[in-house]
Coordinates of C-alpha atoms in Angstrom, one line a residue:
M1 CA -5.9 16.2 -18.0
N2 CA -5.7 19.5 -16.4
R3 CA -2.7 20.6 -14.3
I4 CA -3.0 20.5 -10.6
D5 CA -3.1 24.0 -9.2
P6 CA -2.3 25.1 -5.5
V7 CA -6.0 24.8 -4.5
D8 CA -6.2 21.2 -5.9
L9 CA -3.0 20.4 -4.0
K10 CA -4.5 21.7 -0.7
I11 CA -7.7 19.7 -1.3
L12 CA -5.6 16.5 -1.9
K13 CA -3.6 17.1 1.2
L14 CA -6.7 17.5 3.3
L15 CA -8.2 14.3 1.8
V16 CA -5.0 12.4 2.5
K17 CA -5.1 13.6 6.1
D18 CA -8.7 12.5 6.4
G19 CA -10.5 10.8 3.6
L20 CA -13.8 11.3 5.3
S21 CA -13.6 15.1 5.2
T22 CA -16.8 16.5 3.7
N23 CA -16.8 19.1 0.9
K24 CA -18.2 21.6 3.5
E25 CA -15.3 21.0 5.9
I26 CA -12.7 21.3 3.0
A27 CA -14.4 24.4 1.7
A28 CA -14.3 26.0 5.2
E29 CA -10.6 25.1 5.6
L30 CA -9.8 26.7 2.2
N31 CA -12.2 29.7 2.5
L32 CA -14.2 28.5 -0.5
T33 CA -17.8 27.5 -1.1
T34 CA -18.8 23.9 -1.3
T35 CA -19.6 23.9 -5.1
P36 CA -16.1 24.6 -6.4
V37 CA -14.6 22.1 -3.9
H38 CA -17.1 19.4 -5.1
E39 CA -16.4 20.2 -8.7
R40 CA -12.6 20.0 -8.2
I41 CA -12.8 16.7 -6.3
K42 CA -15.1 15.3 -9.1
R43 CA -12.5 16.4 -11.7
L44 CA -9.6 15.0 -9.7
R45 CA -11.4 11.6 -9.6
R46 CA -12.3 11.8 -13.3
D47 CA -8.7 12.6 -14.2
G48 CA -7.5 9.7 -12.2
I49 CA -5.5 11.8 -9.7
I50 CA -7.7 10.4 -6.9
E51 CA -7.9 6.6 -7.5
K52 CA -9.7 5.4 -4.5
Y53 CA -10.6 6.2 -0.9
T54 CA -9.2 3.8 1.8
I55 CA -8.9 3.6 5.5
E56 CA -5.9 3.0 7.7
L57 CA -6.3 0.2 10.2
N58 CA -4.5 -0.1 13.6
K59 CA -2.3 -3.1 13.2
K60 CA -1.8 -3.6 16.9
K61 CA -5.5 -3.6 17.7
L62 CA -6.0 -6.2 15.0
H63 CA -3.1 -8.3 16.5
R64 CA -0.9 -7.8 13.5
N65 CA 2.2 -6.8 15.5
L66 CA 5.0 -8.0 13.2
L67 CA 6.0 -6.1 10.1
V68 CA 8.4 -7.9 7.8
F69 CA 10.1 -7.0 4.6
C70 CA 11.1 -10.2 2.7
S71 CA 13.4 -10.1 -0.4
V72 CA 12.6 -13.0 -2.7
S73 CA 14.8 -14.3 -5.5
L74 CA 13.4 -16.7 -8.1
K75 CA 15.2 -19.7 -9.6
E76 CA 14.0 -19.0 -13.1
H77 CA 13.4 -15.6 -14.7
A78 CA 11.5 -16.3 -17.8
A79 CA 8.3 -14.2 -18.2
E80 CA 6.0 -17.1 -17.4
Y81 CA 7.8 -17.7 -14.1
L82 CA 7.6 -14.1 -13.1
E83 CA 3.9 -13.9 -14.0
K84 CA 3.2 -17.1 -12.1
F85 CA 4.9 -15.7 -9.0
E86 CA 3.0 -12.4 -9.3
K87 CA -0.3 -14.3 -9.6
D88 CA 0.5 -16.7 -6.7
I89 CA 1.5 -13.9 -4.3
Q90 CA -1.9 -12.3 -4.8
T91 CA -3.4 -15.3 -2.9
L92 CA -1.4 -14.7 0.3
P93 CA -3.3 -12.2 2.5
E94 CA -0.3 -11.8 4.8
V95 CA 1.5 -10.1 1.9
V96 CA 0.1 -6.6 1.9
E97 CA 2.4 -5.2 -0.8
C98 CA 4.7 -6.7 -3.4
Y99 CA 7.2 -5.0 -5.6
C100 CA 9.3 -6.3 -8.5
V101 CA 12.7 -4.7 -7.8
S102 CA 16.2 -4.5 -9.2
G103 CA 19.3 -5.4 -7.4
G104 CA 20.0 -8.6 -5.5
A105 CA 16.4 -9.8 -5.2
D106 CA 13.6 -10.1 -7.7
F107 CA 10.7 -9.1 -5.4
L108 CA 10.3 -7.2 -2.2
L109 CA 7.3 -8.3 0.0
K110 CA 5.8 -6.3 2.8
I111 CA 4.2 -8.8 5.2
V112 CA 2.0 -7.9 8.2
I113 CA 1.4 -10.8 10.6
E114 CA 0.6 -11.5 14.2
D115 CA 3.9 -12.7 15.6
M116 CA 7.1 -14.7 14.9
E117 CA 5.4 -18.0 15.2
E118 CA 2.9 -17.1 12.6
Y119 CA 5.6 -15.8 10.3
K120 CA 7.5 -19.1 10.7
L121 CA 4.4 -21.0 9.6
F122 CA 3.9 -18.5 6.8
I123 CA 7.4 -19.2 5.4
L124 CA 7.2 -22.9 5.9
N125 CA 3.7 -23.6 4.6
K126 CA 2.9 -20.8 2.2
L127 CA 5.8 -18.9 0.8
S128 CA 8.2 -21.8 0.4
A129 CA 5.3 -23.8 -1.1
L130 CA 5.2 -21.4 -4.1
S131 CA 7.1 -22.8 -7.1
N132 CA 10.3 -21.3 -8.3
I133 CA 11.4 -19.7 -5.0
G134 CA 15.2 -19.6 -4.9
N135 CA 15.9 -17.6 -1.9
A136 CA 14.1 -15.5 0.7
Q137 CA 15.6 -13.1 3.2
S138 CA 13.6 -11.4 5.9
Q139 CA 14.1 -8.2 7.7
F140 CA 11.9 -7.5 10.8
V141 CA 10.8 -4.0 11.5
V142 CA 11.8 -2.9 15.0
K143 CA 10.3 0.6 14.8
E144 CA 8.3 2.4 12.2
V145 CA 10.0 5.8 11.9
K146 CA 8.0 7.3 9.1
Q147 CA 4.9 6.2 7.2
A148 CA 3.3 8.8 4.9
S149 CA 1.4 9.4 1.8
I150 CA 3.1 11.1 -1.2
L151 CA 1.5 14.4 -0.2
S152 CA 1.9 14.3 3.5

């Protein structure tokens, strides 16, 4: 894999800002022609630097007004229990991110949901229905202060 040079970094920052930017737009921004920009982006994808293109959705317009971080501790910690939890959590669309963490909890879940009533139902009917849940503690986001990409 080649090292990322300053031009590659500028291309990546522009794509993070707007993933729909065309090679022509990026080339104009960097005072280059489209061919080297195209080749660099192709290399960045081939080398795995660019993994995928995504879009960012407006949570409020989709009526997903409540953002919750939930720390989950499991009762049992053998590998098969951890793997089962990781597999089960994949089935819950409300959980948009899940991290295995160190410290007081085993997992940290990022949950995006409509409102407190829906969250209550999620906890009662879905999360607590998973086997091996020992404890779950929720923190509700009052205000998003910063949300960025690694190259913002």
